[in-house]
């Protein structure tokens, strides 16, 4: 790779299209052997004092509280995720214990109906969204870069932003309890119970907004992980060679990207119904109730695998390590997971077997559902056979992983019952379902708890107490089965009720006892881990025999930039740490995606010796002359935190925007703070070093930021797809031909089509001008694009004004609701585009982008996408 | 433990097993039994096998090979162990079991999905609302208790007045989603006179736990007499707060609800 590209890529990695560092770029120079000098000091003239003011020079030490607010390092963020998710485990667990306490007697005595329904709903949401995936992604944040040989994620500040969105979405959820009560319609939020007619509490709106912020966090995170895992693998680490935990995360984030976009669409529509008064999910809307079920379960079923896959990865790693055996049928195991990930988007209607969908569709989804269960059989057997001829050590991580497999098997068998539609008819809405999915999901939790013990020494450099660990497992396993197994016996209990048949009393009391035992077992864990953090035995590197993955080849905990002994590479078939230049020259031959490396033969490094210990290989030569430490990568930025706070205020304000008063103030404060945060985020110089060589299949030719934009747009396609699908679904239920377009005159829409198409040409001209280094041409073209965009919005505003005048408002009916919301979502995309354009124009005026036109190109991708969406919306909403 | 799980339904199951009418209830019981037996069998075999292997090959045990010649090493590129044939054999076996089980149940599904047997089915329209049930008979009479004749198929057409509910009579194994703006249907046969409870199986708001009603199965003659005395009034519907005490002495939804809800 040329130096220029490498240089610019760094600048682009964080999604900011105009790093100040580009000022010294732009000249094609051959790469030299020195891996470090491209990080020479770069002038900050073009951001000036403003930029410097926003800069955090150094990451504060671990002991400093400030560190945790500004850190962008993947390991710090990983720790934040783990700790926060455990907090939410306690939150969701307390809600569960409240429910179990209420169920101690068959009558209503402890909680009122509303309190119980809130506990049921928020327990489900907290555990599924705010605990399970975030715990897994704490591990993923920490371990995936280490396992693939990257120094950090592709966009470290966006990673911090994901975390702060996650934390503040959880706090927003907590706040909802104090606004007349949180959402009480179940975690599935079935329509029309989810609209204000039936759940008028402000807190219910806040719950929905909290989920929406969580979706934003997941989307940012998915883009980040996908870019990282596709573009930043050590040489030799092809996709097929990825460690199993990393494999599960890769598939998980792909599923997340699309599934959460569908949930995002559902939540945007729901928010609009609750705040703006559209009527998608109103009881009167034909098909509205079913629409929600389709949208929710299109997300909801992949979500099952999204929460379970990482646990599966952890279990596979632990099984291999603690049996001293490589996974049996590894490639089939991976293939099975890939099949599940693909098929997960084609099984959602099995949650709707009792709705009015017809027999043919039911049969189809019965077949896909049974089909998706079969790969899991293979995975289970692969794990079991891995033990054969092993050297199995029953230490705490293995106990949990082994227990998780046992629980998952029971969950799987009881799931086959549900796959038989005739049985499903009767199990629907009963404790059979409750027991089944707790065996699967909490079975997954069991695996993740094993991961917590497994990686605790890695993350802290201290060993936990083994006896207490085993005690935890014993209490946990007994408590778990005592809690959930009686539910199979008492399966006739309807879900989410607090009064039940007296004959079921003993089973529910057993269950309650088990629940408290399960809760108590976590007290043992918290005590153990907290105490071990200060007083545990020190672990220098690797406490476990037979580990294979790279995170164990570095110190515990790893230093800030992960690899003190050199740059990791697998180019010669095993993990080695070499000087960057040696890696680069090796990468030329060994890497599948590294062919764009225009490297020259190295002169240093390359000679390696085998260490006596289990640490594989250390370089003999000193490669540090390349200035490895001369320019540190940036690890600190306060702006993700600020944007997170802003999102909290803005969404809290939005929840009560129709109330006015304090809520308007909150909204204004949030928006203001958000503006400051985003602008500062954009101006802040932030440096992420580029990997000297990497596996990049299949995206070798697409640089990180561009890939990030592509991946984001892929999720945006699903978002718009869900909106257009919703429109079509409602229109079919309404009667396709009886439905007339809301604008009786398509002319304004036609004009807008021309305006947007012309603006797309203007963006192309801007890119051409930038390539020709014409500042005037660039600025002029960008300004033309901006003006065309503004004209589009003005035209739309006039059109809407007239329609409002005719009494066609958002609340008039589903026709107007779908029209305003879908085209409104598109208009919001145009507004965002215009804001980016303003920023581009301001920077172009000062001579930006002439040396590096890629930000203009990336903006163009987005803008063309927005235009293409309009080409679909115009005929759908104006003509047909 | 598993035997106990069906204890609630077993009384009705035994009663119905005597008759030779295939009803949703008999179909369910037959299939559920087979699944339970096979499920317990497979579960026990697999769990015992995995535990046996884990213990057999424990570190330091007699079956564990000494030396680390072929053990995983730190920094190696991941590969798998052999044993693919055994893996596929087990996988194939489990797939055959699962697929044949599901295929076997498919004819039952077709039967339950189809029209009820005979042509004398009683049609009742069911409307769910927050929080109760309204049953409308062919003559227009509406009541909050569902009265049906024994031994005659009953076909329900269900919809909701407000939110998403789910209608279920666990003892007769009949269940259907109740969705505003949509119609669903279900059928059942109650073979013996008696009283059953109707529950809501979808969270529908504060009164969800109390959204039950009685299904009274009458002798055919008694039913005909009762039905002849009804007209298209709806005096029994939506008994807001009035005592509707059913045959077995439990108080139904609406009476209780008044005391619980704010």
JSON list of N, CA, C and O in Angstrom, two decimals, chain A residues 113 117 241 324 326-327 355-356 362-363 374 377 385 392 425-426 428 496-499 546-548 575, chain B residues 57 59 68 70-72 74-76 78 80-81 90-91 94 106 113 173 175 177 182 202 205-206 208-209:
[
{"chain": "A", "resi": 113, "resn": "UNK", "atom": "N", "xyz": [-51.33, -4.73, 39.41]},
{"chain": "A", "resi": 113, "resn": "UNK", "atom": "CA", "xyz": [-51.32, -5.20, 38.02]},
{"chain": "A", "resi": 113, "resn": "UNK", "atom": "C", "xyz": [-50.32, -4.41, 37.18]},
{"chain": "A", "resi": 113, "resn": "UNK", "atom": "O", "xyz": [-49.53, -4.98, 36.43]},
{"chain": "A", "resi": 117, "resn": "UNK", "atom": "N", "xyz": [-46.93, -5.89, 35.43]},
{"chain": "A", "resi": 117, "resn": "UNK", "atom": "CA", "xyz": [-46.73, -5.86, 33.97]},
{"chain": "A", "resi": 117, "resn": "UNK", "atom": "C", "xyz": [-45.48, -5.08, 33.59]},
{"chain": "A", "resi": 117, "resn": "UNK", "atom": "O", "xyz": [-44.80, -5.43, 32.62]},
{"chain": "A", "resi": 241, "resn": "UNK", "atom": "N", "xyz": [-9.74, -19.15, 8.97]},
{"chain": "A", "resi": 241, "resn": "UNK", "atom": "CA", "xyz": [-8.83, -19.45, 10.07]},
{"chain": "A", "resi": 241, "resn": "UNK", "atom": "C", "xyz": [-9.16, -18.67, 11.34]},
{"chain": "A", "resi": 241, "resn": "UNK", "atom": "O", "xyz": [-8.42, -18.73, 12.32]},
{"chain": "A", "resi": 324, "resn": "UNK", "atom": "N", "xyz": [-8.25, -29.74, 25.94]},
{"chain": "A", "resi": 324, "resn": "UNK", "atom": "CA", "xyz": [-7.00, -29.94, 25.24]},
{"chain": "A", "resi": 324, "resn": "UNK", "atom": "C", "xyz": [-7.19, -30.60, 23.89]},
{"chain": "A", "resi": 324, "resn": "UNK", "atom": "O", "xyz": [-6.35, -31.38, 23.43]},
{"chain": "A", "resi": 326, "resn": "UNK", "atom": "N", "xyz": [-8.74, -29.92, 19.78]},
{"chain": "A", "resi": 326, "resn": "UNK", "atom": "CA", "xyz": [-9.31, -29.01, 18.79]},
{"chain": "A", "resi": 326, "resn": "UNK", "atom": "C", "xyz": [-10.73, -29.45, 18.49]},
{"chain": "A", "resi": 326, "resn": "UNK", "atom": "O", "xyz": [-11.06, -30.64, 18.59]},
{"chain": "A", "resi": 327, "resn": "UNK", "atom": "N", "xyz": [-11.55, -28.50, 18.13]},
{"chain": "A", "resi": 327, "resn": "UNK", "atom": "CA", "xyz": [-12.97, -28.79, 17.91]},
{"chain": "A", "resi": 327, "resn": "UNK", "atom": "C", "xyz": [-13.15, -29.83, 16.81]},
{"chain": "A", "resi": 327, "resn": "UNK", "atom": "O", "xyz": [-12.57, -29.71, 15.73]},
{"chain": "A", "resi": 355, "resn": "UNK", "atom": "N", "xyz": [-51.94, -16.65, 14.32]},
{"chain": "A", "resi": 355, "resn": "UNK", "atom": "CA", "xyz": [-52.60, -15.51, 13.69]},
{"chain": "A", "resi": 355, "resn": "UNK", "atom": "C", "xyz": [-53.29, -15.99, 12.43]},
{"chain": "A", "resi": 355, "resn": "UNK", "atom": "O", "xyz": [-53.35, -17.18, 12.15]},
{"chain": "A", "resi": 356, "resn": "UNK", "atom": "N", "xyz": [-53.79, -15.06, 11.64]},
{"chain": "A", "resi": 356, "resn": "UNK", "atom": "CA", "xyz": [-54.60, -15.46, 10.50]},
{"chain": "A", "resi": 356, "resn": "UNK", "atom": "C", "xyz": [-53.79, -15.82, 9.26]},
{"chain": "A", "resi": 356, "resn": "UNK", "atom": "O", "xyz": [-54.36, -15.95, 8.18]},
{"chain": "A", "resi": 362, "resn": "UNK", "atom": "N", "xyz": [-47.80, -21.19, 6.89]},
{"chain": "A", "resi": 362, "resn": "UNK", "atom": "CA", "xyz": [-47.46, -21.89, 8.13]},
{"chain": "A", "resi": 362, "resn": "UNK", "atom": "C", "xyz": [-46.56, -23.08, 7.83]},
{"chain": "A", "resi": 362, "resn": "UNK", "atom": "O", "xyz": [-45.57, -23.32, 8.51]},
{"chain": "A", "resi": 363, "resn": "UNK", "atom": "N", "xyz": [-46.93, -23.83, 6.80]},
{"chain": "A", "resi": 363, "resn": "UNK", "atom": "CA", "xyz": [-46.14, -25.01, 6.46]},
{"chain": "A", "resi": 363, "resn": "UNK", "atom": "C", "xyz": [-44.72, -24.62, 6.08]},
{"chain": "A", "resi": 363, "resn": "UNK", "atom": "O", "xyz": [-43.74, -25.22, 6.54]},
{"chain": "A", "resi": 374, "resn": "UNK", "atom": "N", "xyz": [-31.62, -28.04, 12.84]},
{"chain": "A", "resi": 374, "resn": "UNK", "atom": "CA", "xyz": [-30.70, -29.15, 12.56]},
{"chain": "A", "resi": 374, "resn": "UNK", "atom": "C", "xyz": [-29.22, -28.76, 12.68]},
{"chain": "A", "resi": 374, "resn": "UNK", "atom": "O", "xyz": [-28.44, -29.51, 13.25]},
{"chain": "A", "resi": 377, "resn": "UNK", "atom": "N", "xyz": [-27.98, -29.29, 16.06]},
{"chain": "A", "resi": 377, "resn": "UNK", "atom": "CA", "xyz": [-27.66, -30.66, 16.43]},
{"chain": "A", "resi": 377, "resn": "UNK", "atom": "C", "xyz": [-26.18, -30.93, 16.16]},
{"chain": "A", "resi": 377, "resn": "UNK", "atom": "O", "xyz": [-25.46, -31.45, 16.99]},
{"chain": "A", "resi": 385, "resn": "UNK", "atom": "N", "xyz": [-18.20, -34.38, 21.09]},
{"chain": "A", "resi": 385, "resn": "UNK", "atom": "CA", "xyz": [-17.12, -35.25, 20.62]},
{"chain": "A", "resi": 385, "resn": "UNK", "atom": "C", "xyz": [-15.75, -34.64, 20.84]},
{"chain": "A", "resi": 385, "resn": "UNK", "atom": "O", "xyz": [-14.75, -35.35, 20.85]},
{"chain": "A", "resi": 392, "resn": "UNK", "atom": "N", "xyz": [-9.76, -33.49, 30.13]},
{"chain": "A", "resi": 392, "resn": "UNK", "atom": "CA", "xyz": [-10.77, -32.53, 30.58]},
{"chain": "A", "resi": 392, "resn": "UNK", "atom": "C", "xyz": [-10.48, -32.06, 32.00]},
{"chain": "A", "resi": 392, "resn": "UNK", "atom": "O", "xyz": [-10.31, -32.87, 32.91]},
{"chain": "A", "resi": 425, "resn": "UNK", "atom": "N", "xyz": [-49.62, -24.72, 18.93]},
{"chain": "A", "resi": 425, "resn": "UNK", "atom": "CA", "xyz": [-50.91, -24.08, 19.16]},
{"chain": "A", "resi": 425, "resn": "UNK", "atom": "C", "xyz": [-51.25, -24.05, 20.65]},
{"chain": "A", "resi": 425, "resn": "UNK", "atom": "O", "xyz": [-51.79, -23.08, 21.16]},
{"chain": "A", "resi": 426, "resn": "UNK", "atom": "N", "xyz": [-50.95, -25.15, 21.33]},
{"chain": "A", "resi": 426, "resn": "UNK", "atom": "CA", "xyz": [-51.31, -25.21, 22.74]},
{"chain": "A", "resi": 426, "resn": "UNK", "atom": "C", "xyz": [-50.27, -24.57, 23.64]},
{"chain": "A", "resi": 426, "resn": "UNK", "atom": "O", "xyz": [-50.58, -24.05, 24.70]},
{"chain": "A", "resi": 428, "resn": "UNK", "atom": "N", "xyz": [-48.45, -22.02, 22.89]},
{"chain": "A", "resi": 428, "resn": "UNK", "atom": "CA", "xyz": [-48.46, -20.58, 22.67]},
{"chain": "A", "resi": 428, "resn": "UNK", "atom": "C", "xyz": [-48.96, -19.85, 23.91]},
{"chain": "A", "resi": 428, "resn": "UNK", "atom": "O", "xyz": [-50.02, -20.17, 24.45]},
{"chain": "A", "resi": 496, "resn": "UNK", "atom": "N", "xyz": [-47.22, -14.26, 31.85]},
{"chain": "A", "resi": 496, "resn": "UNK", "atom": "CA", "xyz": [-47.42, -12.88, 32.25]},
{"chain": "A", "resi": 496, "resn": "UNK", "atom": "C", "xyz": [-48.70, -12.66, 33.06]},
{"chain": "A", "resi": 496, "resn": "UNK", "atom": "O", "xyz": [-49.31, -11.61, 32.99]},
{"chain": "A", "resi": 497, "resn": "UNK", "atom": "N", "xyz": [-49.10, -13.69, 33.82]},
{"chain": "A", "resi": 497, "resn": "UNK", "atom": "CA", "xyz": [-50.21, -13.49, 34.75]},
{"chain": "A", "resi": 497, "resn": "UNK", "atom": "C", "xyz": [-49.66, -13.58, 36.16]},
{"chain": "A", "resi": 497, "resn": "UNK", "atom": "O", "xyz": [-48.62, -14.18, 36.39]},
{"chain": "A", "resi": 498, "resn": "UNK", "atom": "N", "xyz": [-50.35, -12.98, 37.10]},
{"chain": "A", "resi": 498, "resn": "UNK", "atom": "CA", "xyz": [-49.92, -13.11, 38.49]},
{"chain": "A", "resi": 498, "resn": "UNK", "atom": "C", "xyz": [-50.96, -13.84, 39.33]},
{"chain": "A", "resi": 498, "resn": "UNK", "atom": "O", "xyz": [-50.78, -13.99, 40.52]},
{"chain": "A", "resi": 499, "resn": "UNK", "atom": "N", "xyz": [-52.03, -14.28, 38.69]},
{"chain": "A", "resi": 499, "resn": "UNK", "atom": "CA", "xyz": [-52.93, -15.21, 39.39]},
{"chain": "A", "resi": 499, "resn": "UNK", "atom": "C", "xyz": [-52.93, -16.49, 38.57]},
{"chain": "A", "resi": 499, "resn": "UNK", "atom": "O", "xyz": [-52.93, -16.45, 37.35]},
{"chain": "A", "resi": 546, "resn": "UNK", "atom": "N", "xyz": [-3.18, -25.24, 26.83]},
{"chain": "A", "resi": 546, "resn": "UNK", "atom": "CA", "xyz": [-3.83, -25.58, 25.56]},
{"chain": "A", "resi": 546, "resn": "UNK", "atom": "C", "xyz": [-4.67, -24.47, 24.96]},
{"chain": "A", "resi": 546, "resn": "UNK", "atom": "O", "xyz": [-5.56, -24.73, 24.16]},
{"chain": "A", "resi": 547, "resn": "UNK", "atom": "N", "xyz": [-4.42, -23.24, 25.35]},
{"chain": "A", "resi": 547, "resn": "UNK", "atom": "CA", "xyz": [-5.06, -22.16, 24.61]},
{"chain": "A", "resi": 547, "resn": "UNK", "atom": "C", "xyz": [-4.36, -22.05, 23.27]},
{"chain": "A", "resi": 547, "resn": "UNK", "atom": "O", "xyz": [-3.19, -22.43, 23.13]},
{"chain": "A", "resi": 548, "resn": "UNK", "atom": "N", "xyz": [-5.08, -21.52, 22.29]},
{"chain": "A", "resi": 548, "resn": "UNK", "atom": "CA", "xyz": [-4.45, -21.33, 20.98]},
{"chain": "A", "resi": 548, "resn": "UNK", "atom": "C", "xyz": [-4.51, -19.88, 20.52]},
{"chain": "A", "resi": 548, "resn": "UNK", "atom": "O", "xyz": [-3.68, -19.44, 19.74]},
{"chain": "A", "resi": 575, "resn": "UNK", "atom": "N", "xyz": [1.48, -18.04, 14.76]},
{"chain": "A", "resi": 575, "resn": "UNK", "atom": "CA", "xyz": [1.56, -16.68, 15.26]},
{"chain": "A", "resi": 575, "resn": "UNK", "atom": "C", "xyz": [3.00, -16.29, 15.55]},
{"chain": "A", "resi": 575, "resn": "UNK", "atom": "O", "xyz": [3.73, -17.00, 16.24]},
{"chain": "B", "resi": 57, "resn": "UNK", "atom": "N", "xyz": [-12.65, -38.88, 30.28]},
{"chain": "B", "resi": 57, "resn": "UNK", "atom": "CA", "xyz": [-11.42, -38.29, 29.77]},
{"chain": "B", "resi": 57, "resn": "UNK", "atom": "C", "xyz": [-10.94, -37.12, 30.62]},
{"chain": "B", "resi": 57, "resn": "UNK", "atom": "O", "xyz": [-10.36, -36.16, 30.13]},
{"chain": "B", "resi": 59, "resn": "UNK", "atom": "N", "xyz": [-8.72, -34.96, 33.15]},
{"chain": "B", "resi": 59, "resn": "UNK", "atom": "CA", "xyz": [-7.27, -34.86, 33.28]},
{"chain": "B", "resi": 59, "resn": "UNK", "atom": "C", "xyz": [-6.82, -35.72, 34.46]},
{"chain": "B", "resi": 59, "resn": "UNK", "atom": "O", "xyz": [-7.43, -35.69, 35.52]},
{"chain": "B", "resi": 68, "resn": "UNK", "atom": "N", "xyz": [1.76, -34.20, 25.58]},
{"chain": "B", "resi": 68, "resn": "UNK", "atom": "CA", "xyz": [0.98, -33.18, 24.90]},
{"chain": "B", "resi": 68, "resn": "UNK", "atom": "C", "xyz": [1.28, -33.17, 23.41]},
{"chain": "B", "resi": 68, "resn": "UNK", "atom": "O", "xyz": [1.18, -32.16, 22.74]},
{"chain": "B", "resi": 70, "resn": "UNK", "atom": "N", "xyz": [-0.09, -34.08, 20.69]},
{"chain": "B", "resi": 70, "resn": "UNK", "atom": "CA", "xyz": [-1.05, -33.60, 19.68]},
{"chain": "B", "resi": 70, "resn": "UNK", "atom": "C", "xyz": [-2.03, -32.60, 20.28]},
{"chain": "B", "resi": 70, "resn": "UNK", "atom": "O", "xyz": [-3.12, -32.41, 19.76]},
{"chain": "B", "resi": 71, "resn": "UNK", "atom": "N", "xyz": [-1.65, -32.00, 21.37]},
{"chain": "B", "resi": 71, "resn": "UNK", "atom": "CA", "xyz": [-2.56, -31.02, 21.98]},
{"chain": "B", "resi": 71, "resn": "UNK", "atom": "C", "xyz": [-2.43, -29.67, 21.28]},
{"chain": "B", "resi": 71, "resn": "UNK", "atom": "O", "xyz": [-1.39, -29.37, 20.68]},
{"chain": "B", "resi": 72, "resn": "UNK", "atom": "N", "xyz": [-3.45, -28.84, 21.39]},
{"chain": "B", "resi": 72, "resn": "UNK", "atom": "CA", "xyz": [-3.38, -27.51, 20.76]},
{"chain": "B", "resi": 72, "resn": "UNK", "atom": "C", "xyz": [-2.23, -26.69, 21.35]},
{"chain": "B", "resi": 72, "resn": "UNK", "atom": "O", "xyz": [-1.91, -26.82, 22.52]},
{"chain": "B", "resi": 74, "resn": "UNK", "atom": "N", "xyz": [-0.38, -22.76, 21.65]},
{"chain": "B", "resi": 74, "resn": "UNK", "atom": "CA", "xyz": [-0.64, -21.32, 21.56]},
{"chain": "B", "resi": 74, "resn": "UNK", "atom": "C", "xyz": [-0.07, -20.77, 20.27]},
{"chain": "B", "resi": 74, "resn": "UNK", "atom": "O", "xyz": [1.09, -21.04, 19.94]},
{"chain": "B", "resi": 75, "resn": "UNK", "atom": "N", "xyz": [-0.87, -20.04, 19.54]},
{"chain": "B", "resi": 75, "resn": "UNK", "atom": "CA", "xyz": [-0.38, -19.39, 18.35]},
{"chain": "B", "resi": 75, "resn": "UNK", "atom": "C", "xyz": [-0.55, -20.21, 17.09]},
{"chain": "B", "resi": 75, "resn": "UNK", "atom": "O", "xyz": [-0.20, -19.74, 16.00]},
{"chain": "B", "resi": 76, "resn": "UNK", "atom": "N", "xyz": [-1.09, -21.41, 17.20]},
{"chain": "B", "resi": 76, "resn": "UNK", "atom": "CA", "xyz": [-1.30, -22.17, 15.98]},
{"chain": "B", "resi": 76, "resn": "UNK", "atom": "C", "xyz": [-2.51, -21.61, 15.24]},
{"chain": "B", "resi": 76, "resn": "UNK", "atom": "O", "xyz": [-3.39, -21.00, 15.83]},
{"chain": "B", "resi": 78, "resn": "UNK", "atom": "N", "xyz": [-6.00, -22.07, 13.74]},
{"chain": "B", "resi": 78, "resn": "UNK", "atom": "CA", "xyz": [-7.01, -23.03, 14.17]},
{"chain": "B", "resi": 78, "resn": "UNK", "atom": "C", "xyz": [-7.28, -24.09, 13.11]},
{"chain": "B", "resi": 78, "resn": "UNK", "atom": "O", "xyz": [-7.39, -23.79, 11.93]},
{"chain": "B", "resi": 80, "resn": "UNK", "atom": "N", "xyz": [-9.42, -28.17, 12.93]},
{"chain": "B", "resi": 80, "resn": "UNK", "atom": "CA", "xyz": [-10.33, -29.01, 13.69]},
{"chain": "B", "resi": 80, "resn": "UNK", "atom": "C", "xyz": [-9.72, -30.37, 13.94]},
{"chain": "B", "resi": 80, "resn": "UNK", "atom": "O", "xyz": [-8.71, -30.74, 13.35]},
{"chain": "B", "resi": 81, "resn": "UNK", "atom": "N", "xyz": [-10.33, -31.11, 14.85]},
{"chain": "B", "resi": 81, "resn": "UNK", "atom": "CA", "xyz": [-9.95, -32.50, 15.04]},
{"chain": "B", "resi": 81, "resn": "UNK", "atom": "C", "xyz": [-10.71, -33.35, 14.05]},
{"chain": "B", "resi": 81, "resn": "UNK", "atom": "O", "xyz": [-11.72, -32.92, 13.50]},
{"chain": "B", "resi": 90, "resn": "UNK", "atom": "N", "xyz": [-24.15, -39.03, 13.93]},
{"chain": "B", "resi": 90, "resn": "UNK", "atom": "CA", "xyz": [-25.03, -38.55, 15.00]},
{"chain": "B", "resi": 90, "resn": "UNK", "atom": "C", "xyz": [-25.97, -37.49, 14.48]},
{"chain": "B", "resi": 90, "resn": "UNK", "atom": "O", "xyz": [-27.17, -37.48, 14.78]},
{"chain": "B", "resi": 91, "resn": "UNK", "atom": "N", "xyz": [-25.39, -36.59, 13.68]},
{"chain": "B", "resi": 91, "resn": "UNK", "atom": "CA", "xyz": [-26.21, -35.52, 13.12]},
{"chain": "B", "resi": 91, "resn": "UNK", "atom": "C", "xyz": [-27.32, -36.08, 12.25]},
{"chain": "B", "resi": 91, "resn": "UNK", "atom": "O", "xyz": [-28.49, -35.70, 12.37]},
{"chain": "B", "resi": 94, "resn": "UNK", "atom": "N", "xyz": [-30.05, -37.68, 14.40]},
{"chain": "B", "resi": 94, "resn": "UNK", "atom": "CA", "xyz": [-30.92, -36.72, 15.06]},
{"chain": "B", "resi": 94, "resn": "UNK", "atom": "C", "xyz": [-31.82, -36.03, 14.05]},
{"chain": "B", "resi": 94, "resn": "UNK", "atom": "O", "xyz": [-32.99, -35.77, 14.31]},
{"chain": "B", "resi": 106, "resn": "UNK", "atom": "N", "xyz": [-47.66, -33.60, 10.82]},
{"chain": "B", "resi": 106, "resn": "UNK", "atom": "CA", "xyz": [-48.24, -32.69, 9.84]},
{"chain": "B", "resi": 106, "resn": "UNK", "atom": "C", "xyz": [-49.69, -33.05, 9.50]},
{"chain": "B", "resi": 106, "resn": "UNK", "atom": "O", "xyz": [-50.53, -32.18, 9.30]},
{"chain": "B", "resi": 113, "resn": "UNK", "atom": "N", "xyz": [-56.43, -27.89, 11.31]},
{"chain": "B", "resi": 113, "resn": "UNK", "atom": "CA", "xyz": [-56.64, -26.68, 10.51]},
{"chain": "B", "resi": 113, "resn": "UNK", "atom": "C", "xyz": [-57.90, -26.74, 9.67]},
{"chain": "B", "resi": 113, "resn": "UNK", "atom": "O", "xyz": [-58.45, -25.73, 9.27]},
{"chain": "B", "resi": 173, "resn": "UNK", "atom": "N", "xyz": [-57.79, -27.90, 24.76]},
{"chain": "B", "resi": 173, "resn": "UNK", "atom": "CA", "xyz": [-56.71, -27.72, 23.79]},
{"chain": "B", "resi": 173, "resn": "UNK", "atom": "C", "xyz": [-57.15, -26.90, 22.59]},
{"chain": "B", "resi": 173, "resn": "UNK", "atom": "O", "xyz": [-56.88, -27.26, 21.44]},
{"chain": "B", "resi": 175, "resn": "UNK", "atom": "N", "xyz": [-57.08, -23.00, 21.01]},
{"chain": "B", "resi": 175, "resn": "UNK", "atom": "CA", "xyz": [-56.43, -21.70, 21.21]},
{"chain": "B", "resi": 175, "resn": "UNK", "atom": "C", "xyz": [-56.41, -20.93, 19.90]},
{"chain": "B", "resi": 175, "resn": "UNK", "atom": "O", "xyz": [-56.28, -21.52, 18.83]},
{"chain": "B", "resi": 177, "resn": "UNK", "atom": "N", "xyz": [-55.29, -16.75, 18.31]},
{"chain": "B", "resi": 177, "resn": "UNK", "atom": "CA", "xyz": [-55.01, -15.33, 18.50]},
{"chain": "B", "resi": 177, "resn": "UNK", "atom": "C", "xyz": [-56.28, -14.54, 18.24]},
{"chain": "B", "resi": 177, "resn": "UNK", "atom": "O", "xyz": [-57.09, -14.91, 17.40]},
{"chain": "B", "resi": 182, "resn": "UNK", "atom": "N", "xyz": [-58.86, -8.41, 12.40]},
{"chain": "B", "resi": 182, "resn": "UNK", "atom": "CA", "xyz": [-58.61, -9.68, 11.72]},
{"chain": "B", "resi": 182, "resn": "UNK", "atom": "C", "xyz": [-59.58, -10.71, 12.27]},
{"chain": "B", "resi": 182, "resn": "UNK", "atom": "O", "xyz": [-60.01, -10.60, 13.41]},
{"chain": "B", "resi": 202, "resn": "UNK", "atom": "N", "xyz": [-52.36, -13.64, 25.86]},
{"chain": "B", "resi": 202, "resn": "UNK", "atom": "CA", "xyz": [-51.47, -12.60, 25.33]},
{"chain": "B", "resi": 202, "resn": "UNK", "atom": "C", "xyz": [-51.62, -11.37, 26.23]},
{"chain": "B", "resi": 202, "resn": "UNK", "atom": "O", "xyz": [-52.74, -10.93, 26.47]},
{"chain": "B", "resi": 205, "resn": "UNK", "atom": "N", "xyz": [-52.78, -5.78, 28.90]},
{"chain": "B", "resi": 205, "resn": "UNK", "atom": "CA", "xyz": [-53.04, -4.64, 29.77]},
{"chain": "B", "resi": 205, "resn": "UNK", "atom": "C", "xyz": [-53.23, -5.07, 31.21]},
{"chain": "B", "resi": 205, "resn": "UNK", "atom": "O", "xyz": [-53.03, -6.24, 31.57]},
{"chain": "B", "resi": 206, "resn": "UNK", "atom": "N", "xyz": [-53.64, -4.10, 32.03]},
{"chain": "B", "resi": 206, "resn": "UNK", "atom": "CA", "xyz": [-53.66, -4.32, 33.48]},
{"chain": "B", "resi": 206, "resn": "UNK", "atom": "C", "xyz": [-54.54, -5.50, 33.89]},
{"chain": "B", "resi": 206, "resn": "UNK", "atom": "O", "xyz": [-54.27, -6.19, 34.86]},
{"chain": "B", "resi": 208, "resn": "UNK", "atom": "N", "xyz": [-55.09, -8.30, 32.32]},
{"chain": "B", "resi": 208, "resn": "UNK", "atom": "CA", "xyz": [-54.77, -9.54, 31.61]},
{"chain": "B", "resi": 208, "resn": "UNK", "atom": "C", "xyz": [-54.91, -10.77, 32.50]},
{"chain": "B", "resi": 208, "resn": "UNK", "atom": "O", "xyz": [-55.49, -11.78, 32.10]},
{"chain": "B", "resi": 209, "resn": "UNK", "atom": "N", "xyz": [-54.39, -10.67, 33.72]},
{"chain": "B", "resi": 209, "resn": "UNK", "atom": "CA", "xyz": [-54.40, -11.84, 34.59]},
{"chain": "B", "resi": 209, "resn": "UNK", "atom": "C", "xyz": [-55.81, -12.30, 34.91]},
{"chain": "B", "resi": 209, "resn": "UNK", "atom": "O", "xyz": [-56.03, -13.45, 35.27]}
]
